Tab-separated table of C-alpha atoms and ligand atoms in Angstrom:
chain	number	residue	atom	x	y	z
A	1	MET	CA	116.940	189.441	68.006
A	2	ALA	CA	118.168	189.325	64.434
A	3	GLY	CA	120.452	186.499	63.394
A	4	THR	CA	123.853	188.118	63.717
A	5	LYS	CA	126.086	185.111	64.243
A	6	ILE	CA	127.501	182.791	61.621
A	7	THR	CA	126.228	179.359	62.573
A	8	ALA	CA	128.653	176.499	61.908
A	9	ILE	CA	127.407	172.928	61.703
A	10	LEU	CA	129.728	170.046	62.499
A	11	ARG	CA	128.817	166.411	62.070
A	12	VAL	CA	129.823	164.217	64.944
A	13	ASP	CA	129.600	160.482	65.508
A	14	PRO	CA	126.725	159.842	67.976
A	15	GLN	CA	128.468	156.883	69.613
A	16	GLN	CA	132.161	157.826	69.368
A	17	PRO	CA	132.288	161.604	69.099
A	18	GLU	CA	135.471	162.781	67.373
A	19	ALA	CA	137.795	164.446	69.912
A	20	ALA	CA	138.678	167.335	67.578
A	21	VAL	CA	135.018	168.241	67.023
A	22	ILE	CA	134.267	168.077	70.732
A	23	ALA	CA	137.333	170.197	71.547
A	24	ARG	CA	136.193	172.899	69.124
A	25	ALA	CA	132.677	172.961	70.585
A	26	ALA	CA	134.007	172.985	74.158
A	27	ALA	CA	136.221	175.973	73.299
A	28	VAL	CA	133.152	177.861	72.040
A	29	LEU	CA	131.365	177.179	75.352
A	30	ARG	CA	134.355	178.261	77.419
A	31	ALA	CA	134.601	181.464	75.379
A	32	GLY	CA	131.008	182.358	76.275
A	33	GLY	CA	129.429	181.168	73.020
A	34	LEU	CA	126.302	179.132	72.285
A	35	VAL	CA	126.498	175.502	71.136
A	36	ALA	CA	123.471	173.427	70.152
A	37	PHE	CA	124.137	169.772	70.911
A	38	PRO	CA	122.257	166.466	70.980
A	39	THR	CA	121.090	164.920	74.215
A	40	GLU	CA	119.253	161.599	74.293
A	41	THR	CA	115.955	163.504	74.690
A	42	VAL	CA	116.069	166.509	72.337
A	43	TYR	CA	118.743	168.939	71.102
A	44	GLY	CA	119.793	171.478	73.715
A	45	LEU	CA	121.056	175.054	73.346
A	46	GLY	CA	124.065	175.195	75.650
A	47	ALA	CA	126.086	177.890	77.365
A	48	ASN	CA	128.500	177.926	80.301
A	49	ALA	CA	126.083	177.900	83.262
A	50	LEU	CA	128.516	179.898	85.421
A	51	ASP	CA	128.776	182.741	82.861
A	52	SER	CA	125.751	185.049	83.264
A	53	ALA	CA	126.372	186.878	79.995
A	54	ALA	CA	126.580	183.610	78.065
A	55	VAL	CA	123.347	182.395	79.679
A	56	GLN	CA	121.661	185.708	78.776
A	57	GLY	CA	122.563	184.799	75.204
A	58	ILE	CA	120.393	181.673	75.454
A	59	PHE	CA	117.368	183.736	76.486
A	60	ALA	CA	117.992	186.187	73.636
A	61	ALA	CA	118.490	183.478	70.996
A	62	LYS	CA	115.328	181.638	72.058
A	63	GLU	CA	113.306	184.790	72.770
A	64	ARG	CA	112.584	183.060	76.059
A	65	PRO	CA	111.050	185.038	78.920
A	66	ALA	CA	113.460	185.550	81.811
A	67	TYR	CA	111.007	183.975	84.290
A	68	ASP	CA	111.479	180.480	82.791
A	69	PRO	CA	114.544	178.816	84.411
A	70	LEU	CA	117.069	176.565	82.653
A	71	ILE	CA	118.306	173.024	83.294
A	72	VAL	CA	121.984	172.725	84.275
A	73	HIS	CA	123.708	169.731	82.639
A	74	LEU	CA	126.620	168.017	84.369
A	75	GLY	CA	129.224	165.605	83.008
A	76	GLN	CA	129.464	163.598	86.239
A	77	VAL	CA	127.071	162.673	89.029
A	78	ALA	CA	129.841	163.595	91.494
A	79	GLU	CA	129.578	167.262	90.433
A	80	LEU	CA	126.052	167.642	91.800
A	81	LEU	CA	127.135	169.604	94.854
A	82	GLN	CA	128.859	172.150	92.615
A	83	VAL	CA	125.432	173.444	91.569
A	84	ALA	CA	123.072	172.208	94.324
A	85	ALA	CA	123.370	173.477	97.895
A	86	THR	CA	122.322	170.163	99.389
A	87	CYS	CA	121.919	166.644	98.138
A	88	PRO	CA	119.273	164.723	100.097
A	89	PRO	CA	119.690	160.922	100.195
A	90	VAL	CA	116.764	160.569	97.804
A	91	ALA	CA	118.684	162.565	95.195
A	92	GLU	CA	121.634	160.204	95.547
A	93	THR	CA	119.353	157.213	95.094
A	94	LEU	CA	117.750	158.706	92.002
A	95	ALA	CA	121.095	159.764	90.544
A	96	ALA	CA	122.516	156.280	91.050
A	97	ARG	CA	119.501	154.719	89.358
A	98	PHE	CA	118.748	157.163	86.513
A	99	TRP	CA	121.900	159.161	85.703
A	100	PRO	CA	123.190	159.530	83.118
A	101	GLY	CA	119.628	159.783	81.810
A	102	SER	CA	116.408	161.660	81.107
A	103	LEU	CA	115.611	162.735	84.659
A	104	THR	CA	116.026	166.321	85.862
A	105	LEU	CA	116.076	166.943	89.613
A	106	VAL	CA	115.028	170.228	91.194
A	107	LEU	CA	117.088	170.947	94.318
A	108	PRO	CA	118.070	173.936	96.453
A	109	LYS	CA	120.507	175.996	94.410
A	110	HIS	CA	124.183	176.559	95.150
A	111	ALA	CA	125.161	180.219	95.575
A	112	ARG	CA	127.618	179.812	92.684
A	113	VAL	CA	124.817	179.355	90.115
A	114	PRO	CA	123.944	182.749	88.594
A	115	ALA	CA	120.406	184.029	89.172
A	116	VAL	CA	119.742	184.216	85.427
A	117	VAL	CA	119.937	180.400	85.203
A	118	THR	CA	117.265	179.824	87.846
A	119	ALA	CA	115.131	182.840	86.917
A	120	GLY	CA	115.972	184.341	90.286
A	121	GLY	CA	114.621	181.310	92.145
A	122	GLU	CA	116.170	179.434	95.053
A	123	THR	CA	116.115	176.054	93.300
A	124	VAL	CA	118.136	174.664	90.419
A	125	ALA	CA	117.163	171.976	87.904
A	126	VAL	CA	120.012	169.526	87.204
A	127	ARG	CA	120.659	166.464	85.105
A	128	VAL	CA	123.475	164.313	83.736
A	129	PRO	CA	122.449	163.531	80.144
A	130	GLN	CA	123.084	160.137	78.599
A	131	HIS	CA	124.015	161.019	75.016
A	132	PRO	CA	127.736	160.350	74.384
A	133	VAL	CA	128.085	163.670	72.519
A	134	ALA	CA	126.487	165.656	75.360
A	135	LEU	CA	128.652	163.942	77.954
A	136	ALA	CA	131.846	164.395	75.945
A	137	LEU	CA	131.061	168.072	75.328
A	138	ILE	CA	130.255	168.929	78.955
A	139	ARG	CA	133.314	167.049	80.227
A	140	ALA	CA	135.601	168.721	77.682
A	141	ALA	CA	134.193	172.162	78.489
A	142	GLY	CA	134.907	171.528	82.166
A	143	VAL	CA	131.940	173.644	83.239
A	144	PRO	CA	128.264	172.934	83.974
A	145	VAL	CA	126.214	173.625	80.849
A	146	ALA	CA	122.867	175.419	81.036
A	147	ALA	CA	120.684	174.199	78.182
A	148	PRO	CA	117.016	174.493	77.320
A	149	SER	CA	115.660	172.745	74.251
A	150	ALA	CA	117.147	174.354	71.117
A	151	ASN	CA	113.935	175.859	69.759
A	152	ARG	CA	112.463	179.338	69.924
A	153	PHE	CA	110.231	179.813	72.930
A	154	GLY	CA	106.889	178.028	72.743
A	155	ARG	CA	107.770	176.028	69.622
A	156	LEU	CA	108.294	172.312	69.070
A	157	SER	CA	111.529	170.908	70.484
A	158	PRO	CA	114.152	169.900	67.910
A	159	THR	CA	115.033	166.232	67.517
A	160	CYS	CA	117.566	166.641	64.702
A	161	ALA	CA	120.130	169.249	63.639
A	162	ALA	CA	117.985	170.495	60.742
A	163	ASP	CA	115.214	171.350	63.245
A	164	VAL	CA	117.721	173.409	65.257
A	165	LEU	CA	118.984	175.219	62.172
A	166	ALA	CA	115.425	176.066	61.102
A	167	GLU	CA	114.800	177.714	64.494
A	168	LEU	CA	118.152	179.221	65.416
A	169	ASP	CA	120.231	179.872	62.280
A	170	GLY	CA	122.293	183.003	62.868
A	171	ARG	CA	121.585	182.900	66.601
A	172	VAL	CA	124.013	180.197	67.730
A	173	ASP	CA	127.725	179.759	67.090
A	174	LEU	CA	127.776	176.041	66.478
A	175	ILE	CA	125.431	173.106	65.986
A	176	LEU	CA	126.717	169.582	66.620
A	177	ASP	CA	124.876	167.226	64.267
A	178	ALA	CA	124.727	163.666	65.597
A	179	GLY	CA	121.517	162.636	63.845
A	180	PRO	CA	118.112	162.107	65.457
A	181	THR	CA	117.772	161.955	69.242
A	182	PRO	CA	116.818	158.508	70.596
A	183	VAL	CA	114.135	159.410	73.206
A	184	GLY	CA	112.394	162.267	71.399
A	185	VAL	CA	110.629	163.979	74.316
A	186	GLU	CA	112.304	166.063	76.998
A	187	SER	CA	113.467	164.849	80.391
A	188	THR	CA	111.158	164.267	83.338
A	189	VAL	CA	111.451	167.236	85.710
A	190	LEU	CA	111.098	166.058	89.315
A	191	SER	CA	111.035	168.466	92.237
A	192	LEU	CA	112.744	167.162	95.373
A	193	VAL	CA	111.880	170.277	97.362
A	194	THR	CA	108.321	169.016	97.866
A	195	GLU	CA	107.174	166.083	99.972
A	196	PRO	CA	106.392	163.741	98.304
A	197	PRO	CA	108.509	164.596	95.250
A	198	THR	CA	106.485	166.165	92.416
A	199	ILE	CA	106.709	165.541	88.679
A	200	LEU	CA	106.637	169.068	87.240
A	201	ARG	CA	106.939	167.773	83.678
A	202	PRO	CA	106.516	164.129	82.593
A	203	GLY	CA	109.281	162.989	80.248
A	204	GLY	CA	111.778	160.304	79.317
A	205	VAL	CA	111.802	158.588	82.721
A	206	SER	CA	108.327	157.234	83.488
A	207	ARG	CA	106.240	157.963	86.557
A	208	GLU	CA	106.051	154.182	87.122
A	209	ALA	CA	109.863	153.927	87.240
A	210	LEU	CA	110.042	156.777	89.764
A	211	ILE	CA	107.348	155.243	91.966
A	212	GLU	CA	109.288	151.974	91.981
A	213	VAL	CA	112.224	153.805	93.551
A	214	LEU	CA	110.480	156.495	95.609
A	215	GLY	CA	107.056	155.235	96.530
A	216	PRO	CA	104.484	158.047	96.278
A	217	VAL	CA	105.173	160.681	93.623
A	218	ALA	CA	102.881	163.646	93.001
A	219	LEU	CA	102.063	164.856	89.508
A	220	LEU	CA	101.636	168.586	89.000
A	221	GLU	CA	98.216	169.226	87.502
A	222	GLN	CA	98.714	171.257	84.350
A	223	PRO	CA	96.593	174.314	83.824
A	224	VAL	CA	94.190	173.358	81.053
A	225	THR	CA	92.884	176.576	79.563
A	226	ALA	CA	94.755	179.468	78.060
A	227	GLU	CA	93.285	181.762	80.741
A	228	GLN	CA	94.921	179.660	83.437
A	229	ILE	CA	98.425	179.980	82.018
A	230	ALA	CA	100.675	180.674	84.987
A	231	PRO	CA	104.137	182.127	84.466
A	232	ALA	CA	105.617	179.549	86.839
A	233	PRO	CA	108.395	177.098	85.962
A	234	GLY	CA	107.300	174.131	83.931
A	235	THR	CA	103.632	175.052	83.974
A	236	LEU	CA	103.072	176.949	80.744
A	237	ALA	CA	99.960	175.366	79.258
A	238	GLN	CA	100.549	176.457	75.684
A	239	HIS	CA	103.995	175.127	75.015
A	240	TYR	CA	105.521	172.728	72.517
A	241	ALA	CA	103.000	174.094	70.050
A	242	PRO	CA	102.819	173.423	66.354
A	243	ARG	CA	101.619	176.370	64.266
A	244	ALA	CA	98.318	174.635	63.571
A	245	ARG	CA	95.566	174.539	66.184
A	246	LEU	CA	95.531	171.087	67.818
A	247	VAL	CA	92.566	169.263	69.297
A	248	LEU	CA	93.186	166.143	71.396
A	249	TYR	CA	90.594	163.342	71.547
A	250	GLN	CA	90.451	160.961	74.499
A	251	GLY	CA	88.286	157.893	75.049
A	252	GLU	CA	87.588	154.433	73.690
A	253	ARG	CA	89.381	153.937	70.363
A	254	ARG	CA	86.430	153.136	68.069
A	255	ALA	CA	84.263	155.920	69.465
A	256	VAL	CA	87.136	158.391	69.254
A	257	LEU	CA	87.904	157.477	65.656
A	258	ALA	CA	84.232	157.845	64.699
A	259	THR	CA	84.089	161.318	66.289
A	260	MET	CA	87.371	162.355	64.688
A	261	ARG	CA	86.087	161.280	61.244
A	262	GLU	CA	82.910	163.298	61.701
A	263	ASP	CA	84.753	166.359	62.955
A	264	ALA	CA	87.324	166.159	60.146
A	265	LEU	CA	84.572	166.039	57.526
A	266	ALA	CA	82.659	168.882	59.177
A	267	LEU	CA	85.772	171.072	59.242
A	268	GLN	CA	86.597	170.239	55.639
A	269	ALA	CA	83.059	171.135	54.643
A	270	GLN	CA	83.780	174.591	56.100
A	271	GLY	CA	86.914	174.827	53.961
A	272	VAL	CA	89.322	174.215	56.863
A	273	ARG	CA	92.502	172.244	56.062
A	274	VAL	CA	92.559	169.391	58.538
A	275	GLY	CA	95.330	166.950	59.469
A	276	LEU	CA	95.067	163.795	61.536
A	277	TRP	CA	97.648	162.464	64.018
A	278	LEU	CA	96.878	158.784	64.590
A	279	ALA	CA	98.411	155.465	65.573
A	280	ASP	CA	99.641	153.328	62.673
A	281	GLU	CA	96.812	150.839	63.133
A	282	ASP	CA	94.216	153.635	62.945
A	283	LEU	CA	95.059	154.499	59.348
A	284	PRO	CA	92.691	152.028	57.659
A	285	GLU	CA	89.859	153.640	59.666
A	286	VAL	CA	90.369	156.961	57.888
A	287	ALA	CA	91.502	155.664	54.511
A	288	ALA	CA	88.192	156.629	52.900
A	289	LEU	CA	88.622	160.273	53.944
A	290	ASP	CA	90.623	162.650	51.814
A	291	VAL	CA	92.492	164.066	54.794
A	292	PHE	CA	96.234	164.525	55.343
A	293	THR	CA	97.202	161.943	57.984
A	294	VAL	CA	100.443	161.154	59.768
A	295	ALA	CA	101.158	157.775	61.326
A	296	ALA	CA	102.498	158.446	64.816
A	297	GLY	CA	103.739	154.871	65.325
A	298	PRO	CA	102.079	151.790	66.811
A	299	ALA	CA	100.032	152.474	69.960
A	300	ALA	CA	101.668	149.404	71.472
A	301	ASP	CA	105.105	151.020	71.114
A	302	LEU	CA	104.856	154.406	72.770
A	303	GLU	CA	108.656	154.717	72.878
A	304	GLN	CA	108.575	154.886	69.084
A	305	VAL	CA	105.659	157.334	69.164
A	306	ALA	CA	107.678	159.561	71.529
A	307	ARG	CA	110.766	159.370	69.322
A	308	GLN	CA	108.722	160.603	66.335
A	309	LEU	CA	106.352	162.948	68.208
A	310	PHE	CA	107.827	166.340	67.345
A	311	ALA	CA	108.787	165.267	63.809
A	312	THR	CA	105.230	164.080	63.085
A	313	LEU	CA	103.762	167.343	64.412
A	314	ARG	CA	106.237	169.259	62.225
A	315	GLN	CA	105.107	167.225	59.224
A	316	LEU	CA	101.551	168.381	59.835
A	317	ASP	CA	102.708	171.994	60.066
A	318	GLU	CA	104.719	171.620	56.862
A	319	ALA	CA	101.651	170.205	55.111
A	320	GLY	CA	99.987	173.525	55.898
A	321	VAL	CA	97.033	172.199	57.873
A	322	ALA	CA	95.129	174.704	60.004
A	323	VAL	CA	93.780	172.185	62.500
A	324	ILE	CA	95.330	168.947	63.781
A	325	LEU	CA	93.035	166.314	65.263
A	326	ALA	CA	95.118	163.972	67.456
A	327	ARG	CA	94.139	160.729	69.159
A	328	ASP	CA	95.361	160.241	72.729
A	329	LEU	CA	97.286	156.955	72.999
A	330	GLY	CA	97.218	156.487	76.757
A	331	ALA	CA	99.393	157.403	79.715
A	332	GLN	CA	101.390	154.215	80.240
A	333	GLY	CA	105.127	154.787	80.652
A	334	ILE	CA	106.314	157.466	78.244
A	335	GLY	CA	102.675	157.847	77.136
A	336	LEU	CA	102.228	160.324	80.003
A	337	ALA	CA	104.858	162.598	78.419
A	338	ILE	CA	103.252	162.233	74.974
A	339	ARG	CA	99.843	163.121	76.437
A	340	ASP	CA	101.368	166.086	78.268
A	341	ARG	CA	102.952	167.515	75.098
A	342	LEU	CA	99.774	167.001	73.061
A	343	THR	CA	97.629	168.551	75.807
A	344	ARG	CA	99.894	171.585	75.937
A	345	ALA	CA	99.948	171.817	72.144
A	346	ALA	CA	96.145	171.734	72.337
A	347	GLY	CA	96.207	174.608	74.819
A	348	GLY	CA	93.771	172.583	76.895
A	349	HIS	CA	91.440	171.873	73.952
A	350	VAL	CA	90.786	168.222	74.876
A	351	ILE	CA	87.615	166.406	73.827
A	352	GLN	CA	86.375	163.482	75.941
A	353	VAL	CA	84.451	161.052	73.755
A	354	ALA	CA	81.949	159.096	75.792
B	1	LIG	O1	115.375	166.896	78.020
B	1	LIG	C1	115.461	168.055	78.452
B	1	LIG	O2	115.121	168.369	79.590
B	1	LIG	C2	116.035	169.107	77.484
B	1	LIG	C3	117.486	168.747	77.200
B	1	LIG	C4	118.176	169.797	76.380
B	1	LIG	O3	118.157	168.507	78.404
B	1	LIG	N1	115.938	170.403	78.078
B	1	LIG	C5	114.754	171.047	78.213
B	1	LIG	O4	114.880	172.308	78.737
B	1	LIG	O5	113.695	170.561	77.887
B	1	LIG	P1	113.703	173.374	78.695
B	1	LIG	O6	114.292	174.634	79.170
B	1	LIG	O7	113.080	173.390	77.348
B	1	LIG	O8	112.689	172.838	79.755
B	1	LIG	C6	113.077	172.841	81.116
B	1	LIG	C7	111.884	172.825	81.995
B	1	LIG	C8	111.070	174.087	81.881
B	1	LIG	O9	109.688	173.723	81.901
B	1	LIG	C9	111.451	174.851	83.138
B	1	LIG	O10	110.398	175.687	83.549
B	1	LIG	C10	111.731	173.738	84.116
B	1	LIG	O11	112.336	172.725	83.345
B	1	LIG	N2	112.651	174.165	85.165
B	1	LIG	C11	113.928	174.565	85.039
B	1	LIG	N3	114.434	174.937	86.218
B	1	LIG	C12	113.475	174.755	87.130
B	1	LIG	C13	113.388	174.965	88.541
B	1	LIG	N4	114.404	175.441	89.236
B	1	LIG	N5	112.219	174.662	89.150
B	1	LIG	C14	111.178	174.171	88.440
B	1	LIG	N6	111.191	173.959	87.106
B	1	LIG	C15	112.332	174.262	86.459
B	2	LIG	MG1	111.770	173.532	75.902
């Protein structure tokens, strides 16, 4: 799809969104247009979820395959039964605890939701986002808003308006610019049509927090090699990918850093441009190397690492490196989502250092 639209960008206050700006964006949604807007996780590319033609526009703008379903965003918890056919008690409990917030629930779909939204499936993914701009926009539009992340298919999710513009200029009607998104990785997608509930995609709400409320929670095992890529919702292995090839290193910190140093030097010796993605405190360990390095944040503050994740990977791409060597920072809390995104970016290329 060529960029045929004229993309307007409007600044909006992230805490107290200006009513006039929100009204203009809501009118675009109601008219069947596409609006990119901030959520607390990443920027979303929104359309009226009840308007099939508008939702088709999302797939076209993103060049997203039709088999990958969209998340429906609501302005109120009370609207859940407008898009889900049933609301089991567990959904009510989760909604009360985590909404508005970074948790997406997969439930049986209401007949009203067009097939294009759910990729023809019988379930619908729903969440009430927490960002004041997202909430104001959805409420003003008065319709549920289908919104994937506002990037082209298979690329890094956007965490600021400039990222959206770089991916979708000429393909969306309006971008609401409220600055960087506070969580930085996408929502946790939790299926409630399995027993026990299954995390299809780790994200902003941690597995630990879900277990506290639900007891046992399953975690979908991601396919790890490119050959195993399954065209099923939420399971694309190679997703969230930077342009560079990424290799993820797991294991004890000192041993991992030693292996990464060796591998970086070996690649450089072959003329390959290498970049390193490391925790802040790792930087002195590679200071002697002449290798482009980004500081991902302190390993002890994975919330900060998550917030900067996509921006730091973009930095490596912009530096023109061909290979990114990244150190795994653990799976505690939001660390599971960070590991998931890095593993997918690596297309399963994960090295265990003994
Ligand atoms: O934080 C987020 O979730 C962001 C913001 C904009 O809300 N949205 C987002 O959407 O990340 P998207 O489309 O990039 O990712 C949605 C994921 C996909 O992996 C999709 O396959 C899965 O949710 N999904 C959507 N509907 C589903 C369904 N009915 N069953 C299983 N997985 C579903
Ligand atoms: Mg996405």
